[in-house]
CSV table of C-alpha atoms in Angstrom, one decimal:
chain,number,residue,atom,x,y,z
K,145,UNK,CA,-10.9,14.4,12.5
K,146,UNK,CA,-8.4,16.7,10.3
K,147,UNK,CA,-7.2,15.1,7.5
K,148,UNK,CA,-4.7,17.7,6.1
K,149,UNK,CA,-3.6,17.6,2.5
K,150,UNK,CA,-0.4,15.3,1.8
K,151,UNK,CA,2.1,18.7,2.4
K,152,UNK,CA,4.5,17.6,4.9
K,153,UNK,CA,4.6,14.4,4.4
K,154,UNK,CA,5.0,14.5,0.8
K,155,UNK,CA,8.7,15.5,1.1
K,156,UNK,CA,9.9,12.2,2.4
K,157,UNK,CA,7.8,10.2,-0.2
K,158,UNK,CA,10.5,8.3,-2.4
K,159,UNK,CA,11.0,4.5,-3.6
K,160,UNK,CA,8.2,2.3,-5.0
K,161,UNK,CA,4.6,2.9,-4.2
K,162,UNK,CA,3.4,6.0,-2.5
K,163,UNK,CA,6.8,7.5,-3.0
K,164,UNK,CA,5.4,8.3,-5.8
K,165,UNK,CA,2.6,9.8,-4.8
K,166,UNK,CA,3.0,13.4,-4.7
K,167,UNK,CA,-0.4,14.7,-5.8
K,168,UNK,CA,-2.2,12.0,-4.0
K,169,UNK,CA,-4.9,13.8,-1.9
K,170,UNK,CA,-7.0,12.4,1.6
K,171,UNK,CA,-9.6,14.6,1.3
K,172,UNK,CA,-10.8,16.0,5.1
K,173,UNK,CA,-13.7,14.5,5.9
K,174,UNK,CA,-17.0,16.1,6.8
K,175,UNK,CA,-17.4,16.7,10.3
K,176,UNK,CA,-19.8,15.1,12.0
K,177,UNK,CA,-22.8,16.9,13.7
K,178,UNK,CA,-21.7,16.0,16.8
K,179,UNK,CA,-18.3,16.2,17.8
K,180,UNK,CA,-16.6,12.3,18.4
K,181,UNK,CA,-13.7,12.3,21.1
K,182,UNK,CA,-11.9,9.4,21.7
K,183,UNK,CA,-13.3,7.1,24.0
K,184,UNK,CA,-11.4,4.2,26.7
K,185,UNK,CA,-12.1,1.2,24.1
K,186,UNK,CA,-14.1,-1.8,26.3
K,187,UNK,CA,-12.6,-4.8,26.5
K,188,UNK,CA,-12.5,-7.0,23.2
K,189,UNK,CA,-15.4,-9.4,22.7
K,190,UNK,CA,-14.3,-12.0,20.9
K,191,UNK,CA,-16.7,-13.0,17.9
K,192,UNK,CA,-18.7,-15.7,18.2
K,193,UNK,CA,-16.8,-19.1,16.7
K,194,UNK,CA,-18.7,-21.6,14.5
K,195,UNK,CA,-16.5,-24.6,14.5
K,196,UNK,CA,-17.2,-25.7,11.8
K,197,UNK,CA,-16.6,-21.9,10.2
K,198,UNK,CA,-13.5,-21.3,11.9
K,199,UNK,CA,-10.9,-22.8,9.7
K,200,UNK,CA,-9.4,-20.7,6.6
K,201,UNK,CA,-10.9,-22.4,3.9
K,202,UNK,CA,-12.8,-19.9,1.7
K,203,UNK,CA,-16.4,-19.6,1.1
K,204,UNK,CA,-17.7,-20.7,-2.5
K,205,UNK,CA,-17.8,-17.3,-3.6
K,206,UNK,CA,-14.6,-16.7,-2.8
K,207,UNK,CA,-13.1,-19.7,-4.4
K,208,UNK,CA,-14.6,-19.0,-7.5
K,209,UNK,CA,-13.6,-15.3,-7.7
K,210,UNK,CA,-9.8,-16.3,-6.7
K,211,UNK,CA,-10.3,-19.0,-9.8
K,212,UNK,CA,-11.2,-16.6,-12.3
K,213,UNK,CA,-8.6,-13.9,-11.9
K,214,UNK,CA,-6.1,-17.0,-11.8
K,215,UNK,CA,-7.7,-17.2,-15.1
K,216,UNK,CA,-7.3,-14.6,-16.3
K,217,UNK,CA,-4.0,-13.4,-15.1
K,218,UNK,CA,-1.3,-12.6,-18.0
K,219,UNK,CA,-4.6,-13.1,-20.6
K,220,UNK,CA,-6.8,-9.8,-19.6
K,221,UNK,CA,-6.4,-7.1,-16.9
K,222,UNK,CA,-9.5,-5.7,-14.8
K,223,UNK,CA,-10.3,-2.1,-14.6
K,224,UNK,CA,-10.8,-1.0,-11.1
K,225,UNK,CA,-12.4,2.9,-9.8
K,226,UNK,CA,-11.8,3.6,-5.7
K,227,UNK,CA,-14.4,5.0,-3.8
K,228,UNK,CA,-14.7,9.0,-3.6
K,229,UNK,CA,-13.7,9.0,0.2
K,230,UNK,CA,-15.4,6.0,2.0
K,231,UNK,CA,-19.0,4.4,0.9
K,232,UNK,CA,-20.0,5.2,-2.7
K,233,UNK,CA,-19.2,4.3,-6.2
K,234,UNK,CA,-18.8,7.8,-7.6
K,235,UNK,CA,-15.7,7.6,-9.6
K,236,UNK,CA,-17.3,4.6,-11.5
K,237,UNK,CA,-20.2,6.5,-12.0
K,238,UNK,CA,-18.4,9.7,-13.8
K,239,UNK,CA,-16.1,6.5,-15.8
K,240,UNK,CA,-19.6,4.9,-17.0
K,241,UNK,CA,-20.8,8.9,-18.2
K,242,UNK,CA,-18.1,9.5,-20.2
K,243,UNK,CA,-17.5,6.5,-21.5
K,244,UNK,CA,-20.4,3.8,-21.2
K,245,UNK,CA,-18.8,1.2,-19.7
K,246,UNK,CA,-18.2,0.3,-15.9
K,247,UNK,CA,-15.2,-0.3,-14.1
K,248,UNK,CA,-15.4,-4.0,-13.2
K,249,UNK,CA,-13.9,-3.4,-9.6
K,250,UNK,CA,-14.7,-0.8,-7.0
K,251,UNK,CA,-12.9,-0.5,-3.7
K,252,UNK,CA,-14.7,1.0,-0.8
K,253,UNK,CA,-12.9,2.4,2.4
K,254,UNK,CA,-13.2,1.7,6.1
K,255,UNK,CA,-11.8,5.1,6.8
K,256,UNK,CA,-14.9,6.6,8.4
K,257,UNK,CA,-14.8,3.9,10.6
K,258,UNK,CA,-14.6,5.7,14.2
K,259,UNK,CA,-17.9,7.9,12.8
K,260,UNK,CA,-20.3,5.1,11.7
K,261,UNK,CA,-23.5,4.3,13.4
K,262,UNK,CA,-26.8,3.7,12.0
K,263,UNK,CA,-28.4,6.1,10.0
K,264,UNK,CA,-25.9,8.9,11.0
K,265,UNK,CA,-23.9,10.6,7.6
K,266,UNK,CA,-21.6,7.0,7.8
K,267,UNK,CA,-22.9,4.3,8.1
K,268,UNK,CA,-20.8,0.9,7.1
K,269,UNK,CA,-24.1,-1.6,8.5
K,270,UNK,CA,-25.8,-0.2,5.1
K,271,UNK,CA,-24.5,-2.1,2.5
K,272,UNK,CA,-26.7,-1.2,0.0
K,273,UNK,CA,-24.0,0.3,-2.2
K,274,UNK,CA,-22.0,-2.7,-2.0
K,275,UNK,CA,-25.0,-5.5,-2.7
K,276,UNK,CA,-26.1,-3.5,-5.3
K,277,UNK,CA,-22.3,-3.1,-7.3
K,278,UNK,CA,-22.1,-6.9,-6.8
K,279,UNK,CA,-25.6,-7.4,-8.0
K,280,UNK,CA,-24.8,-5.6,-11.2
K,281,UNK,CA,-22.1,-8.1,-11.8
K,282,UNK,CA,-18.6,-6.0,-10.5
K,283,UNK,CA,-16.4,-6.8,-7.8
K,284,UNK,CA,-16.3,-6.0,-4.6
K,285,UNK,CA,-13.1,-4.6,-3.4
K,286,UNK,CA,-12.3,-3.0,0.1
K,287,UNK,CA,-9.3,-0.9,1.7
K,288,UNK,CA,-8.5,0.4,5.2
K,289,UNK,CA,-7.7,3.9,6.1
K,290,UNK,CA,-7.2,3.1,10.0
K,291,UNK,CA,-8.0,6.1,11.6
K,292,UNK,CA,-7.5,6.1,15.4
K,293,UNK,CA,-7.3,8.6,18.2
K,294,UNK,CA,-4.8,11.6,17.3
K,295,UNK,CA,-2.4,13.2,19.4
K,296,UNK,CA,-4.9,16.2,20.6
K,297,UNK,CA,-7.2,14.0,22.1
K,298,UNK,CA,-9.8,15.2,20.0
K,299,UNK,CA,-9.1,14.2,16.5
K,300,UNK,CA,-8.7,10.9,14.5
K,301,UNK,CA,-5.6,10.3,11.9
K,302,UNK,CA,-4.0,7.1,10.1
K,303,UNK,CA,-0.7,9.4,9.8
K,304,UNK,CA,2.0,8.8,11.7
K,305,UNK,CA,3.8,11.6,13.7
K,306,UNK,CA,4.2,14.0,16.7
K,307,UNK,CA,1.7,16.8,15.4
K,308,UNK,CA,-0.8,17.2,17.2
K,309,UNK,CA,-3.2,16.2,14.3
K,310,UNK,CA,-1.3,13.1,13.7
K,311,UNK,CA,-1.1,10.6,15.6
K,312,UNK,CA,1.8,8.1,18.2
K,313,UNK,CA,-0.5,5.2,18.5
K,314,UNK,CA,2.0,2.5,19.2
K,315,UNK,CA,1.4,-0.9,17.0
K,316,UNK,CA,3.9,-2.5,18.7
K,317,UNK,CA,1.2,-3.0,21.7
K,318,UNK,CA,-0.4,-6.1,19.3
K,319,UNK,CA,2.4,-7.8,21.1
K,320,UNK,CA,0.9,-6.5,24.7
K,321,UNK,CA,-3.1,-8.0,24.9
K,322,UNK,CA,-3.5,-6.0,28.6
K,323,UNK,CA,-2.6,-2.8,27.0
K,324,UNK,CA,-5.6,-0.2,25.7
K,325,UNK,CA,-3.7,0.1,22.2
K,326,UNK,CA,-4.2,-3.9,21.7
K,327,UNK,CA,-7.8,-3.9,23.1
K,328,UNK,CA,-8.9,-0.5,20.7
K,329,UNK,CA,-7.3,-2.7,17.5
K,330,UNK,CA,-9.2,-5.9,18.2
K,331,UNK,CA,-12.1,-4.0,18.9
K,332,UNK,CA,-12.0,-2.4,15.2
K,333,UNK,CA,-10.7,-5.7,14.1
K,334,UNK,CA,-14.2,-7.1,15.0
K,335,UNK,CA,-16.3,-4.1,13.9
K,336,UNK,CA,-15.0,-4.2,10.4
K,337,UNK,CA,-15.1,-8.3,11.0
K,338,UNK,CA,-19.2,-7.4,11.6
K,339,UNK,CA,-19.6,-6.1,8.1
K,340,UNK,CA,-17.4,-8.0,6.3
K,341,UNK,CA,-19.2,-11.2,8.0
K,342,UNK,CA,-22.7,-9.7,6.6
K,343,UNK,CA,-21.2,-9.3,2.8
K,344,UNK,CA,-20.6,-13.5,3.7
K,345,UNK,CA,-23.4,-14.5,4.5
K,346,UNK,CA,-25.3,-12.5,1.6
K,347,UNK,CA,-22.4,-14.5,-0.6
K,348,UNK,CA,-20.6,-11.1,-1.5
K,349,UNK,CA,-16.7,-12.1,-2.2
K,350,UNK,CA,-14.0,-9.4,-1.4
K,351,UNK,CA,-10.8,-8.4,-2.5
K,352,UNK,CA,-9.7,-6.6,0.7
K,353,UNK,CA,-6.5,-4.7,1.2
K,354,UNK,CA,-5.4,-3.9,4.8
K,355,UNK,CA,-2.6,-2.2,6.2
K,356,UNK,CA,-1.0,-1.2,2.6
K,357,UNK,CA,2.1,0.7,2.2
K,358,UNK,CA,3.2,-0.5,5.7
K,359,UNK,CA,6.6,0.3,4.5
K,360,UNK,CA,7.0,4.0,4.1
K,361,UNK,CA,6.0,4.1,7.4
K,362,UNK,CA,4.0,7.3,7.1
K,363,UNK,CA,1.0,5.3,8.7
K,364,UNK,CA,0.8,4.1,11.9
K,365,UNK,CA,0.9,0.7,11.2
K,366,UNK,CA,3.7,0.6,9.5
K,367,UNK,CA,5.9,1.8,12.1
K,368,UNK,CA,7.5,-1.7,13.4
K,369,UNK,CA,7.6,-4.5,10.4
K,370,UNK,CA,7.1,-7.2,13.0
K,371,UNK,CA,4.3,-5.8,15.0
K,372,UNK,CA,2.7,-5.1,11.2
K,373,UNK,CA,3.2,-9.0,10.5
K,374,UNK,CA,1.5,-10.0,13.7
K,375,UNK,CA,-1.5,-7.2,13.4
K,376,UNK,CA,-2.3,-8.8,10.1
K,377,UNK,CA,-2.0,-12.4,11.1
K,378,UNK,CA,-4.2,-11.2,14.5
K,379,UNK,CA,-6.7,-10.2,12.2
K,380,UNK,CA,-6.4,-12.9,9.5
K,381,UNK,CA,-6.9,-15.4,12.2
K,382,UNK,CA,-9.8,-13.7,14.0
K,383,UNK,CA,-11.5,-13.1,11.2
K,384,UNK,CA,-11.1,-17.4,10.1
K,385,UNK,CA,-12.4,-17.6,13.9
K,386,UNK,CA,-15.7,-15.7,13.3
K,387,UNK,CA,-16.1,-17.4,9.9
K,388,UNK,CA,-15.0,-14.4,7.6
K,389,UNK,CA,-13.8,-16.6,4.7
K,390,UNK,CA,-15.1,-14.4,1.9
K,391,UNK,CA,-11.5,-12.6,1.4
K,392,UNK,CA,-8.9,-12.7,-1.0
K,393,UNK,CA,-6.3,-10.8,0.9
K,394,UNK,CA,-4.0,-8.3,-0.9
K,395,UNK,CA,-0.6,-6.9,0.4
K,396,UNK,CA,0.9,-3.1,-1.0
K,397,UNK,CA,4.5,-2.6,0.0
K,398,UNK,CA,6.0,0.2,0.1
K,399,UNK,CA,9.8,1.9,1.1
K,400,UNK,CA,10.6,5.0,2.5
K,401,UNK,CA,13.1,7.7,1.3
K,402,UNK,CA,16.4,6.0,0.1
K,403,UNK,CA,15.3,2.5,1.0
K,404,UNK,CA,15.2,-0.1,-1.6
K,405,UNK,CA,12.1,-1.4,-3.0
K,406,UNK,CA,12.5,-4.8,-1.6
K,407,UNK,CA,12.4,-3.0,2.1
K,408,UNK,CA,8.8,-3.3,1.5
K,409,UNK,CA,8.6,-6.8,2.2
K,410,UNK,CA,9.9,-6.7,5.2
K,411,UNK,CA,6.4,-5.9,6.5
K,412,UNK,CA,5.0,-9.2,4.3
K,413,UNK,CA,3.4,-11.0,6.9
K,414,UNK,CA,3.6,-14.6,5.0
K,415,UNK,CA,2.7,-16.5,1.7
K,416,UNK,CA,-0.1,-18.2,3.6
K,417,UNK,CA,-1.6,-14.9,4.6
K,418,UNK,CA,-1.6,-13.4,1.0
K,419,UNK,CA,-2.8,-13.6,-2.4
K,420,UNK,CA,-2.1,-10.9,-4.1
K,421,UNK,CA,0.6,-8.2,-4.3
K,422,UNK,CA,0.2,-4.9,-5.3
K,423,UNK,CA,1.9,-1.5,-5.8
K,424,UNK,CA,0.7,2.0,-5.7
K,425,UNK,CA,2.4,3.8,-8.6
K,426,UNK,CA,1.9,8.0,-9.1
K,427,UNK,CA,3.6,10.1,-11.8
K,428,UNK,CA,5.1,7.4,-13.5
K,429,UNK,CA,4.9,8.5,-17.4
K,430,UNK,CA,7.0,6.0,-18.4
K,431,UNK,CA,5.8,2.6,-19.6
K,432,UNK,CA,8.8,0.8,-19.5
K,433,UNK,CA,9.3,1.9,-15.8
K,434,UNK,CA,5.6,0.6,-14.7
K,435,UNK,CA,7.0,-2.5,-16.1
K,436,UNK,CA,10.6,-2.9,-14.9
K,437,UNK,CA,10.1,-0.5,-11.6
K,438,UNK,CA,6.8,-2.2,-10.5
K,439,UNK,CA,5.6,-5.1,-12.4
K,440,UNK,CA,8.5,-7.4,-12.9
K,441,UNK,CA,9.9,-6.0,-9.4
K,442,UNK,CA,6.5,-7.7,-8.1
K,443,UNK,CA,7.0,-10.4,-10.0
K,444,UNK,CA,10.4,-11.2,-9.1
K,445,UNK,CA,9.9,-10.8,-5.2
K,446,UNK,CA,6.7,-13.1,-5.6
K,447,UNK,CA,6.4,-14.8,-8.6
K,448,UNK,CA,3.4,-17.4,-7.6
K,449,UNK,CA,1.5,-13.9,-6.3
K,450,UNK,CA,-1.1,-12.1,-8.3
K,451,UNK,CA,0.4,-8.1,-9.2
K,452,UNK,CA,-1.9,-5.9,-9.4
K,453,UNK,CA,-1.8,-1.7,-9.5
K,454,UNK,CA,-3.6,-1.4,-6.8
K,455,UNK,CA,-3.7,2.2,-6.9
K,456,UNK,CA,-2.2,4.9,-9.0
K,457,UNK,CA,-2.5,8.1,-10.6
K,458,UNK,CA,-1.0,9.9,-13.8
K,459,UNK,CA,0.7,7.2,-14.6
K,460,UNK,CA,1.5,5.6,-18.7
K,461,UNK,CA,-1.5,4.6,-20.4
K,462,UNK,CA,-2.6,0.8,-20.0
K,463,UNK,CA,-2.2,-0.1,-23.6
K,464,UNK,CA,1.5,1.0,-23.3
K,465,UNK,CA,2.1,-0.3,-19.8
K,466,UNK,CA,0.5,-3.6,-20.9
K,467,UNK,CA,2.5,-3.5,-24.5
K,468,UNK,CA,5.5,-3.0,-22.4
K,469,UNK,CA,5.0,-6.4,-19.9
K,470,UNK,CA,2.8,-4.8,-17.2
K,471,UNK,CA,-0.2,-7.8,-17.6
K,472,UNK,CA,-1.5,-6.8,-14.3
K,473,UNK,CA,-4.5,-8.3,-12.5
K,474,UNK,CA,-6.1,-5.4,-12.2
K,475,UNK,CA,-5.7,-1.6,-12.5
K,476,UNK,CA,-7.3,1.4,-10.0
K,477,UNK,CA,-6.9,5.1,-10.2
K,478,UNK,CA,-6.8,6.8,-7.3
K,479,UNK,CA,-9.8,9.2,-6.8
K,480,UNK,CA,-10.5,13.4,-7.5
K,481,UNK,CA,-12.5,14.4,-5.0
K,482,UNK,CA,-13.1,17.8,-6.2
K,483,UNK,CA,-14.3,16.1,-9.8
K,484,UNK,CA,-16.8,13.1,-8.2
K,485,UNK,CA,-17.9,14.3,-4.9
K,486,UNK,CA,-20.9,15.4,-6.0
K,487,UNK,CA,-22.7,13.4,-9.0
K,488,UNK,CA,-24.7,16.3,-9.9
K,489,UNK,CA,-22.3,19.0,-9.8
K,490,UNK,CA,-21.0,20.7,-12.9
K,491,UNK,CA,-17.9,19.3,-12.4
K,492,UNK,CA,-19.1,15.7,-12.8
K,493,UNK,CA,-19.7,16.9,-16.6
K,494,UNK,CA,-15.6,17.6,-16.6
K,495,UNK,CA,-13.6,14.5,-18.4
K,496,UNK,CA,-10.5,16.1,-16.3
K,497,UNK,CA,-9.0,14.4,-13.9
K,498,UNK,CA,-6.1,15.0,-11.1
K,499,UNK,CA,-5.8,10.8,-11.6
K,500,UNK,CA,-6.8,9.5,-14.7
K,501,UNK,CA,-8.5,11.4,-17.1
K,502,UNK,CA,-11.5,10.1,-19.4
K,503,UNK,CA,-9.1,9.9,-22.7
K,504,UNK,CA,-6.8,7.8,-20.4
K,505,UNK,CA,-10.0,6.0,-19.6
K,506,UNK,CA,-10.8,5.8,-23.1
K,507,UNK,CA,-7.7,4.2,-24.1
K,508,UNK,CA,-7.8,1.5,-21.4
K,509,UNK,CA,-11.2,0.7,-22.9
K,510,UNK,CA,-10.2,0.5,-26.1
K,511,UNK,CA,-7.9,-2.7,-25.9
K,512,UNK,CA,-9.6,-5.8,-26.1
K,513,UNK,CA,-7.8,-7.2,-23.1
K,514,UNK,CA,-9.3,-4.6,-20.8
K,515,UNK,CA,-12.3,-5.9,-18.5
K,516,UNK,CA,-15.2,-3.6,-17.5
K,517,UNK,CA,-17.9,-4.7,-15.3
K,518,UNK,CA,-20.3,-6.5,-18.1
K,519,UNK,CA,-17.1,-9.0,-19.3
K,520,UNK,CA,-16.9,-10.2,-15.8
K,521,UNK,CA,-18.1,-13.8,-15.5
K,522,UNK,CA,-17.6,-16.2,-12.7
């Protein structure tokens, strides 16, 4: 897989969300030893139904982490670090160095998922990183970088588009259950289902973001709203089947070039399937604009939704975004990979930051409002 710096596509990047995202980096993977081609998916399995688990009710855990940040919403605002790639808790690590205190959210990624298999360099069965980051009292959050076969036939992307390193996989074949695009989507559907169904049972809630920034349509997913809609509601309802109920579910719009923000929600698949809203704000210096622009704009299109920043980078510091109105849930820079790839590097020592630098760190830990991972209590 060739995941090629944000170049080309950064040129139609405008409106809310990842239009603003201009020095937002996927960093290419490491290749794995051996090379993966795409393979003829088999036929989906469906997962195995409990009757009395298949319903949408939430587990324990679940209700009781959606009750706190009801809570809490307006009254504090939870700081949040992404994963450095895929599996690992990196960026909160270099946070906690400079600063002493943890993040209280970290958000893993599912975009290795095509490479996983057990013991191999990825490997989503281990969950050891994600039991122990719940153990020590954070949250456990958890996005999807859908990578599927690319146009080459030998690669993997999530990017939409006729290079050959990109990739025409066709959402709208969620519609069509005999077709191999439908069968290769419920068969990932059920893989990721697998882990998240583990974090259940070992009573590990999850903030889990899917198919964000549908909207800009720079992702495959995102290009047909309605086939979006019914992918999430496919998976929303499997998932209930196999007795995932350990989700909060959170939705990131986004627009493309010269659309309004509110195009974004044309891709919102329904109040029943949601419970948070988010945006993904980059190079936004201005406080007043995270507020008006993003928050209140979040706000106004769903008021009885959460609003979280549920990514960003080089954006105004919390204390003035906050000052200004923004009282989000939570916030979450996006990751440097060249600064917390490597714990032990030199650069690790650096309190730069392509994102969010440690002052800017500093300053969201110095309001009283601002959550790291020992205030969280549920």
């Amino acid at each position: 897989m060739k995941l090629k710096f944000l170049l080309a596509i950064m040129l139609v990047l405008a409106g809310i969300s990842c239009s603003k995202t201009e020095d937002k980096i996927e960093k290419e993977p490491e290749k794995p030893e051996v090379p993966v081609s795409p393979v003829e998916p088999e036929a989906p399995q469906k997962p195995e139904e409990d009757p009395s688990e298949a319903t949408n009710e939430r587990s324990p855990e679940a209700v009781k982490l959606l009750d706190y940040l009801k809570s809490i919403y307006g009254e504090k605002i939870l700081s949040g670090a992404c994963t450095n790639v895929n599996w690992n808790t990196n960026e909160a690590q270099w946070v906690y160095k400079h600063t002493g205190k943890w993040p209280a959210i970290n958000c893993f990624d599912f975009i290795h998922l095509p490479f996983s298999q057990p013991g191999g360099w990825i490997d989503y069965s281990n969950l050891e990183v994600v039991e122990e980051w719940h153990q020590a009292g954070g949250i456990v959050a958890i996005m999807w970088h859908w990578n599927v076969p690319a146009n080459n036939g030998s690669d993997w992307s999530f990017y939409y588009g006729n290079e050959t390193d990109k990739t025409k996989f066709d959402v709208r074949k969620i519609f069509d259950e005999s077709s191999l695009e439908y069968k290769r989507m419920i068969k990932d559907i059920d893989l990721v289902g697998s882990y998240l169904k583990t974090l259940k049972d070992k009573g590990i809630p999850v903030i889990w973001r899917p198919l964000h920034e549908a909207g800009g349509r720079w992702f495959w997913w995102g290009m047909d709203a309605a086939a979006c809609q019914q992918l999430w509601k496919v998976m929303y309802k499997r998932f209930a089947e196999a007795g995932i109920n350990n989700l909060i579910w959170a939705f990131t719009p986004a627009a493309a070039w010269q659309e309004p923000y509110s195009k974004g929600f044309d891709w919102y698949p329904g109040d029943e399937y949601v419970d948070i809203v988010g945006m993904d704000v980059y190079n936004q210096s201005s406080a007043s604009d995270c507020y008006t622009l993003d928050f209140k704009f979040l706000q106004t299109q769903k008021p009885e939704k959460l609003a979280a920043l549920t990514e960003c980078g080089n954006v105004a510091t919390i204390s003035s975004q906050w000052n200004a109105g923004a009282k989000w849930l939570f916030f979450m820079p996006w990751y440097d990979y060249g600064r917390t790839s490597d714990p032990q590097s030199a650069a690790f020592n650096e309190q730069s930051h392509s994102n969010a630098s440690i002052s800017w760190w500093k300053d969201a830990f110095n309001s009283d409002y601002v959550l790291s991972r020992d205030d969280v209590k549920y």
